[in-house]
Coordinates of C-alpha atoms and ligand atoms in Angstrom, one line a residue:
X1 CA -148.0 55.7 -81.6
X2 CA -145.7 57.3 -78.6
X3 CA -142.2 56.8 -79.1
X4 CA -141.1 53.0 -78.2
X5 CA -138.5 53.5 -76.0
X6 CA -136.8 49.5 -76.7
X7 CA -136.5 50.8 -80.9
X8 CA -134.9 53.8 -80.3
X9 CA -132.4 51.9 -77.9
X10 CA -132.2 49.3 -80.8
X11 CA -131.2 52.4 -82.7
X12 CA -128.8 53.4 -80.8
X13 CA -127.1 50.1 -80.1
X14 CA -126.2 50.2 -84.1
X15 CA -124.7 53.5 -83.8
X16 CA -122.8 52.5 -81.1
X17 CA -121.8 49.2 -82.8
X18 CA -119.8 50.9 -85.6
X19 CA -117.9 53.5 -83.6
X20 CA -114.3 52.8 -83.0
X21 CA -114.3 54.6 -80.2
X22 CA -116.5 53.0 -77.8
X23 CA -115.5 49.8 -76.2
X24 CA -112.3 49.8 -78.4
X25 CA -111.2 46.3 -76.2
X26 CA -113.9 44.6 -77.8
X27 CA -113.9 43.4 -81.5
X28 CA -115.2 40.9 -84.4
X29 CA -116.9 37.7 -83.1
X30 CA -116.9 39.1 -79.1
X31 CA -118.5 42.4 -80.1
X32 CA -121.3 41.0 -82.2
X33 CA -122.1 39.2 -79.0
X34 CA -122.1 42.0 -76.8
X35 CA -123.9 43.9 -78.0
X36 CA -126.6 41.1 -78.6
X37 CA -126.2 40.8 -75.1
X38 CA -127.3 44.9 -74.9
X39 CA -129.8 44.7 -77.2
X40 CA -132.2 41.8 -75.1
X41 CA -130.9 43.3 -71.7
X42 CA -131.8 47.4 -72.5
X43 CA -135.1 46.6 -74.5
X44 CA -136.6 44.0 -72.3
X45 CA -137.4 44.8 -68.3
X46 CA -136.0 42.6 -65.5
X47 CA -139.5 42.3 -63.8
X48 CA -143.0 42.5 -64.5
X49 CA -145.3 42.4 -61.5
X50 CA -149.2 42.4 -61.6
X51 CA -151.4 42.0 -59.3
X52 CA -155.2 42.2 -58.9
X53 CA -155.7 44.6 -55.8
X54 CA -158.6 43.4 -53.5
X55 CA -161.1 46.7 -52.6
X56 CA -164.0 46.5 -50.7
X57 CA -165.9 49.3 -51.3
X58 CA -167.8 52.1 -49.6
X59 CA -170.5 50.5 -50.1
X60 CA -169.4 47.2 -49.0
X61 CA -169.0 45.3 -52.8
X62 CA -165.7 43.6 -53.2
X63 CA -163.8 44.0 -56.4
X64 CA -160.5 43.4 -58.0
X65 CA -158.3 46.4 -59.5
X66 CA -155.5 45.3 -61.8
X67 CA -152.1 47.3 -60.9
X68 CA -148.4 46.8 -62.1
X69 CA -144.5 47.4 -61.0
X70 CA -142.5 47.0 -63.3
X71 CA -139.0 46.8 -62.9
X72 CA -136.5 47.4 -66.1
X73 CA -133.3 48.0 -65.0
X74 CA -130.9 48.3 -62.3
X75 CA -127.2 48.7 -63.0
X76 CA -127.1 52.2 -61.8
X77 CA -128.9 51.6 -58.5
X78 CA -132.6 50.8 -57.0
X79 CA -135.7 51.2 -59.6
X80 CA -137.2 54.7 -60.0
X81 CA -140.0 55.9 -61.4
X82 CA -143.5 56.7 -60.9
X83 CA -146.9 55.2 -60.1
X84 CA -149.9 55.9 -61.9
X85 CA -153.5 56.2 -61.7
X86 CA -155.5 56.0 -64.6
X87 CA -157.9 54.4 -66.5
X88 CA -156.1 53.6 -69.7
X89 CA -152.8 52.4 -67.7
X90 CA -151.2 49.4 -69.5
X91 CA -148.2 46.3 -69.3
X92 CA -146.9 47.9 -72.7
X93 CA -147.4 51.1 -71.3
X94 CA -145.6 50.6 -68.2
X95 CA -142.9 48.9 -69.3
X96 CA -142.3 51.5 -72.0
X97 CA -142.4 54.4 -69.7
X98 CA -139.8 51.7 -67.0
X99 CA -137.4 52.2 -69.6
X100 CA -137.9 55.9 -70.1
X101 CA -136.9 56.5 -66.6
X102 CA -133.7 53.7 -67.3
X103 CA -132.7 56.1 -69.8
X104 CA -133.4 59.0 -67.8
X105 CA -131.4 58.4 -65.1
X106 CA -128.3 57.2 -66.8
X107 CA -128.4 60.3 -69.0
X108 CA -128.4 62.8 -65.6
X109 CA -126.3 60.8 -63.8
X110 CA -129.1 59.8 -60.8
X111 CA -127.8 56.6 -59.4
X112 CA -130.9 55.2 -59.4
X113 CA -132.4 52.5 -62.2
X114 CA -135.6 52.8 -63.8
X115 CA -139.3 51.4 -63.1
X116 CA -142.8 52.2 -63.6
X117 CA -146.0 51.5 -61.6
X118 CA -149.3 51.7 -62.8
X119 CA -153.3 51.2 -61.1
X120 CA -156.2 50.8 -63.9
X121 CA -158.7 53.5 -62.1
X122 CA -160.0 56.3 -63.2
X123 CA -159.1 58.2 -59.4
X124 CA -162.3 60.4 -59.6
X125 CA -164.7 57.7 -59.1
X126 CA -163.0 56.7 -56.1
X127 CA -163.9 58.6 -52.7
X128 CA -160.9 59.7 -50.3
X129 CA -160.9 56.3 -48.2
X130 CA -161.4 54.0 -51.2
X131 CA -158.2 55.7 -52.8
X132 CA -156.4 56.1 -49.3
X133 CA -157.3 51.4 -49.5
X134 CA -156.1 51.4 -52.7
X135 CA -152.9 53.0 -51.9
X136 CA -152.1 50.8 -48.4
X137 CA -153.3 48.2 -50.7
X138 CA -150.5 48.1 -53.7
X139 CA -147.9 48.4 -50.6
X140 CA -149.0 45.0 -49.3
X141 CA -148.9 43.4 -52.6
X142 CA -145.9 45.2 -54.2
X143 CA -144.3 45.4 -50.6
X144 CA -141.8 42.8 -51.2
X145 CA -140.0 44.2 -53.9
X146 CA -140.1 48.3 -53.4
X147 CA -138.0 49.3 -50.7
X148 CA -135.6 52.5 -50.2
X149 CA -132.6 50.4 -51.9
X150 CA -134.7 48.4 -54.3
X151 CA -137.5 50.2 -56.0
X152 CA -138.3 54.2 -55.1
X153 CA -142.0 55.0 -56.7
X154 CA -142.8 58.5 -57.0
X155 CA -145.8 60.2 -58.1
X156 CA -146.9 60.4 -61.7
X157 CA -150.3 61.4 -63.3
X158 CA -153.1 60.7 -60.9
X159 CA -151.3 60.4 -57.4
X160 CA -149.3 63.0 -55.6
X161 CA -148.0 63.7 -52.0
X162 CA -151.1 62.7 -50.3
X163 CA -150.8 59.1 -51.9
X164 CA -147.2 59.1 -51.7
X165 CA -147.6 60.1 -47.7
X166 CA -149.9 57.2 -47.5
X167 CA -147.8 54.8 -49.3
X168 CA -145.0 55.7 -47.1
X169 CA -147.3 54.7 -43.6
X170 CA -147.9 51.8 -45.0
X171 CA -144.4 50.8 -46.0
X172 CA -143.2 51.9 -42.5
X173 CA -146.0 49.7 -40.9
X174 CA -144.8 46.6 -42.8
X175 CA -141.3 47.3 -42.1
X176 CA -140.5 48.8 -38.7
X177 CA -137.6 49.5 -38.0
X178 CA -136.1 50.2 -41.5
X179 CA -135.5 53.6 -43.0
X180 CA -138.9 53.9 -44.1
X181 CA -137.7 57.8 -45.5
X182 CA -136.3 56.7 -48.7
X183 CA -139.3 54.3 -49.6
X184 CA -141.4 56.7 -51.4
X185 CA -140.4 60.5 -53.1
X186 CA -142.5 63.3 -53.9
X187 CA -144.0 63.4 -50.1
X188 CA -145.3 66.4 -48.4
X189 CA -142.8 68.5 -47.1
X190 CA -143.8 67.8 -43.5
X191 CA -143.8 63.9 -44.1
X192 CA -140.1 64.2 -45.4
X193 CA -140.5 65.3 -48.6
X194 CA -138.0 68.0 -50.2
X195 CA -138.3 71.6 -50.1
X196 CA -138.8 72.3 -54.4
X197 CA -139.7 69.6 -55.4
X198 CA -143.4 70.5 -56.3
X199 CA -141.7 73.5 -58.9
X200 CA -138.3 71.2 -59.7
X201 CA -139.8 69.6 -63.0
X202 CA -140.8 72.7 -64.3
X203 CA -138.4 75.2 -63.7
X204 CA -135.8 72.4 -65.3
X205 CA -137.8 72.5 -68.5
X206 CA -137.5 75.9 -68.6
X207 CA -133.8 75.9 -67.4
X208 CA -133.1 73.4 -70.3
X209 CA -134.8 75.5 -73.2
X210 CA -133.1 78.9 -71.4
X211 CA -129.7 76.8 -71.3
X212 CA -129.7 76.2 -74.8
X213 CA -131.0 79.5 -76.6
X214 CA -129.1 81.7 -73.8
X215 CA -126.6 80.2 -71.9
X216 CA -125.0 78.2 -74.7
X217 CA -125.6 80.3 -77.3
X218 CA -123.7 82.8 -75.7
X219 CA -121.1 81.4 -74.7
X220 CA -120.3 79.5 -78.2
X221 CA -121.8 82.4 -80.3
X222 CA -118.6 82.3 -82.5
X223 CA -118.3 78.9 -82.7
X224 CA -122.0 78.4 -83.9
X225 CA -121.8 81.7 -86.1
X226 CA -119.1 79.7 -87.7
X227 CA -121.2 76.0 -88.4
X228 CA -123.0 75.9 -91.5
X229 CA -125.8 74.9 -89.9
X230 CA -130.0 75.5 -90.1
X231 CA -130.2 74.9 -86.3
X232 CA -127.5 76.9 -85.2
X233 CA -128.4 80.2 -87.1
X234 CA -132.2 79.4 -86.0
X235 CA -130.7 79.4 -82.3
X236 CA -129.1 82.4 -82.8
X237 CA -131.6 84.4 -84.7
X238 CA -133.9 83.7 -81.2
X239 CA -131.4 84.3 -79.0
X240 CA -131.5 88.1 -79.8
X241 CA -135.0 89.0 -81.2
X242 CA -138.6 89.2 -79.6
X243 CA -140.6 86.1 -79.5
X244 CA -143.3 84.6 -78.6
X245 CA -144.4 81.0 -76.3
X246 CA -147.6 79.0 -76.1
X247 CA -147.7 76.6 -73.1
X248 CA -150.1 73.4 -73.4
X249 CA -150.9 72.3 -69.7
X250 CA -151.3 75.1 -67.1
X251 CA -150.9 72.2 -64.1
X252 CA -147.5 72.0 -62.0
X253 CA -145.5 71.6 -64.4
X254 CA -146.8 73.9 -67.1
X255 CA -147.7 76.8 -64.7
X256 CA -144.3 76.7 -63.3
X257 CA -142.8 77.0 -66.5
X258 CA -145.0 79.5 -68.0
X259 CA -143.9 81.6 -64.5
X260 CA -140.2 81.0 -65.6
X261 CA -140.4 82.2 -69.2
X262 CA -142.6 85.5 -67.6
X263 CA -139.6 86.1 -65.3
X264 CA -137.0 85.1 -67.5
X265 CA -134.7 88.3 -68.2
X266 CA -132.2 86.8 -70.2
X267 CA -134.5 85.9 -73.1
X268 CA -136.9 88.5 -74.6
X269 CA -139.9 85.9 -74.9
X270 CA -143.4 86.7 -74.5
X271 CA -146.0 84.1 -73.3
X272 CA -149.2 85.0 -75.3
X273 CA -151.0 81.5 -74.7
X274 CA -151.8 78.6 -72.4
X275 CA -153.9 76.2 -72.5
X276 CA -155.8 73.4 -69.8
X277 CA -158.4 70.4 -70.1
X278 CA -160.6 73.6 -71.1
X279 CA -159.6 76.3 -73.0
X280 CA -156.7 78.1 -74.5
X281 CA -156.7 81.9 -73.1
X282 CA -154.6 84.1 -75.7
X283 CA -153.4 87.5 -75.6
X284 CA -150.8 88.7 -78.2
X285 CA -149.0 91.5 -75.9
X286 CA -148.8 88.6 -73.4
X287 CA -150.7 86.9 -70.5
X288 CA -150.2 88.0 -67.0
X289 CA -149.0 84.9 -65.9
X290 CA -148.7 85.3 -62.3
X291 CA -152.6 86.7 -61.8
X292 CA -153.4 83.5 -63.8
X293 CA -151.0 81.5 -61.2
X294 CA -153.1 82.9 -58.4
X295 CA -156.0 82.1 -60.2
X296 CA -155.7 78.4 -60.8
X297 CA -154.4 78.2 -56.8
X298 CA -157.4 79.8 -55.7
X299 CA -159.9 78.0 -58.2
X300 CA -159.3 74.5 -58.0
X301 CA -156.5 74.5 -60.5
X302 CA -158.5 75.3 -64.0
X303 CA -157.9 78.5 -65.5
X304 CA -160.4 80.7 -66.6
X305 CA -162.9 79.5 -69.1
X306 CA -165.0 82.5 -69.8
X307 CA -165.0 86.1 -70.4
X308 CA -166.7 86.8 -67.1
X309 CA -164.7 84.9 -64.8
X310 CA -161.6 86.5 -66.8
X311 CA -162.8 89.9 -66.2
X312 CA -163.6 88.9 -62.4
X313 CA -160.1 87.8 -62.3
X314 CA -158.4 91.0 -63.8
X315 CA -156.9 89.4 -67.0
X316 CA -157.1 90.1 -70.3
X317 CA -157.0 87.4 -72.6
X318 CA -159.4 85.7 -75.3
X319 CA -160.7 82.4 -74.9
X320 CA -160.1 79.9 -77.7
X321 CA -160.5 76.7 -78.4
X322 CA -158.4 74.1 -76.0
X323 CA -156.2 72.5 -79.2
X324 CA -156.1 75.5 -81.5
X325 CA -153.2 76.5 -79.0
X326 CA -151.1 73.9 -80.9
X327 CA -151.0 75.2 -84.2
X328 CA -151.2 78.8 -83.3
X329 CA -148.6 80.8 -84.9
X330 CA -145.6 81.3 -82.1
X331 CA -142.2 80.7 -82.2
X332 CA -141.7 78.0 -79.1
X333 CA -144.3 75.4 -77.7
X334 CA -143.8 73.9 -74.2
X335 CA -145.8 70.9 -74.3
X336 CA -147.0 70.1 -70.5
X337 CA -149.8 68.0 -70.6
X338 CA -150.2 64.6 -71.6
X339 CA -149.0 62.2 -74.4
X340 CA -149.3 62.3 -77.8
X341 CA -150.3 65.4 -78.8
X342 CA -148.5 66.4 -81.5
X343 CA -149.9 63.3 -84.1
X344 CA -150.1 62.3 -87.5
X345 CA -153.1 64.7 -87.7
X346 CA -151.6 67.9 -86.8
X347 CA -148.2 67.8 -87.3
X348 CA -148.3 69.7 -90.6
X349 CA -150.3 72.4 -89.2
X350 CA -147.4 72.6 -86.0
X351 CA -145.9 76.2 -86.7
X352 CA -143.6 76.9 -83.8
X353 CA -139.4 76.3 -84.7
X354 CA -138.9 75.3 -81.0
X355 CA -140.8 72.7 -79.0
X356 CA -139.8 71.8 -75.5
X357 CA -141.8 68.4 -74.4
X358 CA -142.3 69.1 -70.4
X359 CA -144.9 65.9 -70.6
X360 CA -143.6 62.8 -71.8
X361 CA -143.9 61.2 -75.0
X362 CA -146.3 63.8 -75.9
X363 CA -145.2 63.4 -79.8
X364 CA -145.6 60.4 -81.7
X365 CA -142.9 58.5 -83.5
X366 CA -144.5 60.0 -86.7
X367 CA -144.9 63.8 -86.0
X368 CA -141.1 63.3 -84.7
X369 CA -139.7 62.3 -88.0
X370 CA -141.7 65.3 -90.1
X371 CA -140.8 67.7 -87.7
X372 CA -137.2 66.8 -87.5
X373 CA -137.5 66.5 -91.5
X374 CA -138.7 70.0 -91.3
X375 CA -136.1 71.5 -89.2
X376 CA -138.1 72.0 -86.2
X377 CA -136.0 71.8 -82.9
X378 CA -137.4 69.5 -80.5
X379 CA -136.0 69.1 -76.9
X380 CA -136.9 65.7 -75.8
X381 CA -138.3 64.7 -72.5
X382 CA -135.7 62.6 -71.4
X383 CA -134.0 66.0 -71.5
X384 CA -135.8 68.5 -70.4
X385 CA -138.4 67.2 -67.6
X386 CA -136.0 64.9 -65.2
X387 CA -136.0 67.8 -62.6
X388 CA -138.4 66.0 -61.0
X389 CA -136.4 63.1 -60.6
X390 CA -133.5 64.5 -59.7
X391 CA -134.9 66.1 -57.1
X392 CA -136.2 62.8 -55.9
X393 CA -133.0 61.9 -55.6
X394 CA -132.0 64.6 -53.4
X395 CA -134.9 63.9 -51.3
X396 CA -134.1 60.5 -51.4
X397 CA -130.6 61.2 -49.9
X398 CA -132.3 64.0 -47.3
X399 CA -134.1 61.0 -45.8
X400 CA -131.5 58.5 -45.2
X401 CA -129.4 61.5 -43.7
X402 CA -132.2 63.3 -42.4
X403 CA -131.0 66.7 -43.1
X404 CA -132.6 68.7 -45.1
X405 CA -131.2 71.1 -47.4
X406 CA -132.7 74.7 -47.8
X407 CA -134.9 75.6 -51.0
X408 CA -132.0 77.5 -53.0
X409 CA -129.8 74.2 -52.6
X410 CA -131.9 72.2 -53.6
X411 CA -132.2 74.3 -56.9
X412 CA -128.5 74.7 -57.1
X413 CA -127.7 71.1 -56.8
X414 CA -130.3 70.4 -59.6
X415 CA -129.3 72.8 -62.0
X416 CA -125.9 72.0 -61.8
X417 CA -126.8 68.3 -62.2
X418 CA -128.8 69.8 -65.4
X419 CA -126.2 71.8 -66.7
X420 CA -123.2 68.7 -66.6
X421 CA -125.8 67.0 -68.9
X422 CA -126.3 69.7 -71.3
X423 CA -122.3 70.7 -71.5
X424 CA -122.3 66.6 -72.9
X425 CA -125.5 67.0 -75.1
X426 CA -125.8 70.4 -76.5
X427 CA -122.1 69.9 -78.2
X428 CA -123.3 67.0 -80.3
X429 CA -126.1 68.6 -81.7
X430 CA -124.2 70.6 -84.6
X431 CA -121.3 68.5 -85.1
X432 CA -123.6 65.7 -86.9
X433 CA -127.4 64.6 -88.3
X434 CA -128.6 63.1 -85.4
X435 CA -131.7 64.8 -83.3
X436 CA -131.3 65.8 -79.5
X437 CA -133.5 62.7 -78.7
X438 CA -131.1 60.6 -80.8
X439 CA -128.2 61.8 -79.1
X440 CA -129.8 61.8 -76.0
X441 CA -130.7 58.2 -75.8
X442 CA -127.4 57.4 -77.2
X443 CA -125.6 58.9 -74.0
X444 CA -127.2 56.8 -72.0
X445 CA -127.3 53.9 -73.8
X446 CA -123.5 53.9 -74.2
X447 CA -123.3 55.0 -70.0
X448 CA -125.6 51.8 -69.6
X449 CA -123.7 49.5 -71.8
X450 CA -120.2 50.6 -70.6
X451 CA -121.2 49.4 -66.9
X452 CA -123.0 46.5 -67.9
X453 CA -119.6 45.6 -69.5
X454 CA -117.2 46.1 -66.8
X455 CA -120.0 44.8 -64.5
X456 CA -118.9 41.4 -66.2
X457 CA -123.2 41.1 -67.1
X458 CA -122.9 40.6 -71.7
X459 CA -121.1 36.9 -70.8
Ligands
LIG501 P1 -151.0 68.2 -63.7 O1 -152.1 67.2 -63.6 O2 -150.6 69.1 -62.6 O3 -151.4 69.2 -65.0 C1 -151.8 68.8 -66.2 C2 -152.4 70.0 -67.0 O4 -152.8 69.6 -68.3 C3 -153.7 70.5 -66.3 O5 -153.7 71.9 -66.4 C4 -154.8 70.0 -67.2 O6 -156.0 70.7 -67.2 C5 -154.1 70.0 -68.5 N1 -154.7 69.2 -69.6 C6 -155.2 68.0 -69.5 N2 -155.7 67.6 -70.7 C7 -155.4 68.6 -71.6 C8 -155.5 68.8 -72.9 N3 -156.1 67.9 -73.7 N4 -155.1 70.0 -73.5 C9 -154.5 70.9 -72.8 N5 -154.3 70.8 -71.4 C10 -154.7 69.6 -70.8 O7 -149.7 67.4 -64.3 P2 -148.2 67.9 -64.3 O8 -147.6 67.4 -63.0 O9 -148.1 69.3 -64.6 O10 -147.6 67.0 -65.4 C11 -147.9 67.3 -66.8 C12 -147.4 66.1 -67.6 O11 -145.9 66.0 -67.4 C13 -147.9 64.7 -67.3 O12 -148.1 64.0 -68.4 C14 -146.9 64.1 -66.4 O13 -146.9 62.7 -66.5 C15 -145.6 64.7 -67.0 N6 -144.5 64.8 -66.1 C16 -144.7 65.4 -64.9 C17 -143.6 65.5 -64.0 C18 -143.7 66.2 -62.7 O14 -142.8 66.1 -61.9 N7 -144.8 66.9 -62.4 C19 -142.4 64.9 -64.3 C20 -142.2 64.3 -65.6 C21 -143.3 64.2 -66.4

């Protein structure tokens, strides 16, 4: 099972519930009710839309495609969060993944609320005008409640700037006259999208692992020298000695952050595999990563899946089977491909201290507790991939002032965004038992509940 989002608020909640220190004003008989008041409010969405999308296709036959919005929460600004295309998309799942990007936001500090579409299609059996119908489509039906200060979608697994440009037309048609900019993120550069955004989640899960075993373990070095603690001498033992990375998804975001670790100077790490919906190409000296780069651009986006097309290509790797990259003995896994990978069934074969989850939710609830039993440091996804949404933010603000910030601003303005959050989470980590994802979730549940509360909303 992926991690539910609503338990590990639940979680949370309790935590909060028996510390002095937060929300000191309220006590007893009004506190118990409060935060029974937080507890339906955080784990349950404010909307749940569905409709049945009416497609007639290429070939003329009519049919019906189910899609959702859902909408979980708002107190921070208009809902935020992707729309997805796939075949296995779900309420549950939606709704769990609404509340992801809730958390998300209030954790960075994006003004923005959380929400979650999804389409039940499998995108590759549809041809470029059915999916370009099925896109104008979902605006009409949806159109009433997504707007540029109501509900921002972005792009998530299945759709990208060319259904996000479409989306956007659409919005614009049913709405002249509005700022139709800020409808939609994650557009083409040309259509008003920002400059970065296509690298943004992926050089921030890279930034956030870097951040951690190089920035902060620099700077505190003493300070974590001095902690009796597993996780702090692990950090500092990688901090200073070779090792070694294996990257699962070689797509935006995985490429992008494979690129960063090649280029990274500040930490002496290797990447010696990667893997797609193919293979696993392994080299122990360490893959050229930007030939491979190249490679995917110019191919359609797989890597290489044989030894001729690897020698065609000028790299030298081994092909491998496409999950044996999991267990594989490294030191740090960057997990950028789907959800739950990391299960029940191969969590005690999982070898790597370090594992950065670019994807999300792509450990279950299960193979979290075992590795966090075993010591393993995991960097959560609510942590580690909300570049992507940040940036959305920026490009959100670029098109209600239509100006557009250069490419190195927008990377300054998202690191530093990055970095405020980690300088609050990083901290924690030693000073208690709790996990980063525990502590995580706990920032922003305490950031939601704190508004909420002066909002006047748990009366
Ligand atoms: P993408 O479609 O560009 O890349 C996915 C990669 O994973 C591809 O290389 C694909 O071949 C590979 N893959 C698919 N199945 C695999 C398998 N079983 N084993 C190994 N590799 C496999 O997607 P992306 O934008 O890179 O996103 C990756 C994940 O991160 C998705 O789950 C997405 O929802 C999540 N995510 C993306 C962003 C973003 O801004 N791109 C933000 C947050 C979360």
């Amino acid at each position: 099972m992926p991690i539910n989002t609503g338990a590990v608020v639940h979680e949370s909640l309790n935590v909060l519930f028996d510390d002095d220190l937060f929300l000191p004003e309220i006590q007893e008989k009004p506190r118990e009710k409060a935060f029974r008041a937080l507890r339906s409010i955080l784990s349950t969405p404010n909307h749940v839309s569905k409709s049945f999308l009416r497609i007639t296709l290429e070939n003329d036959e009519v049919i019906r495609i189910p899609a959702f919005r859902v909408q979980h929460n708002n107190v921070l600004g208009p809902y935020k969060g992707g729309i997805r295309f796939h075949e296995s998309v779900n309420e549950d799942e939606v709704i769990n993944l609404a509340t992801l990007m809730t958390l998300k936001n209030a954790l960075h500090e994006v003004p923005f609320g959380g929400g979650k579409g999804g389409v039940v299609i499998d995108p590759k059996e549809y041809d470029v005008r059915e999916l370009n119908l099925i896109c104008k489509k979902y605006v009409q039906y949806f159109s009433d409640i997504i707007g540029p200060d109501k509900d921002i979608p972005a792009p998530d697994m299945g759709t990208s700037a060319r259904e996000m440009d479409w989306m956007m037309g659409e919005y614009k048609s049913i709405h002249p006259g509005e700022n139709y900019r800020g409808s939609f993120t994650g557009k083409s550069v040309v259509n008003g999208g920002s400059l970065g955004r296509r690298e943004a989640t992926g050089k921030g899960v890279y930034f956030t692992f870097r951040y951690l075993f190089h920035n902060f373990a620099t700077e505190q070095q003493t300070w974590l020298s001095e902690r009796n603690h597993l996780i702090a001498k692990n950090i500092l033992d990688l901090k200073d000695r070779n090792f070694t990375i294996a990257v699962q998804g070689f797509g935006n975001l995985g490429s992008v952050a494979a690129l960063e670790a090649y280029q990274c100077n500040q930490l002496n790490n290797k990447v010696i595999a990667v893997s797609d919906r193919n293979v696993t190409l392994y080299n122990s000296d360490g893959l050229d990563i930007p030939t491979l780069v190249k490679f995917t651009i110019e191919n359609n986006k797989d890597l290489p899946i044989n030894d001729k097309e690897l020698e065609d290509a000028g790299i030298k790797a081994k092909v491998i089977g496409r999950d044996d990259l999991l267990t594989l003995n490294v030191d740090v896994l960057f997990l950028a491909a789907l959800e739950d990978q990391v299960t029940k069934d191969n969590m005690e074969e999982i070898q790597a201290q370090v594992i950065v989850e670019g994807a999300n939710a792509p450990i279950t609830t299960d193979a979290d507790n075992y590795l966090n039993q075993k010591g393993t440091i995991i960097i959560p996804d609510i942590l580690a991939n909300a570049g992507g949404v940040i940036v959305s933010y920026l490009e959100w603000l670029q098109g209600r002032e239509t100006q557009y910030y250069k490419e190195e601003e927008v990377f300054k303005k998202q690191f530093e965004q990055m970095e405020s959050t980690f300088d609050t989470i990083y901290p924690q980590f030693f000073s208690n038992t709790y996990t980063l994802r525990q502590i995580c979730y706990r920032q922003s549940v305490m950031k939601l509940s704190d508004v909420l509360y002066r909002q006047g909303k748990l009366y």
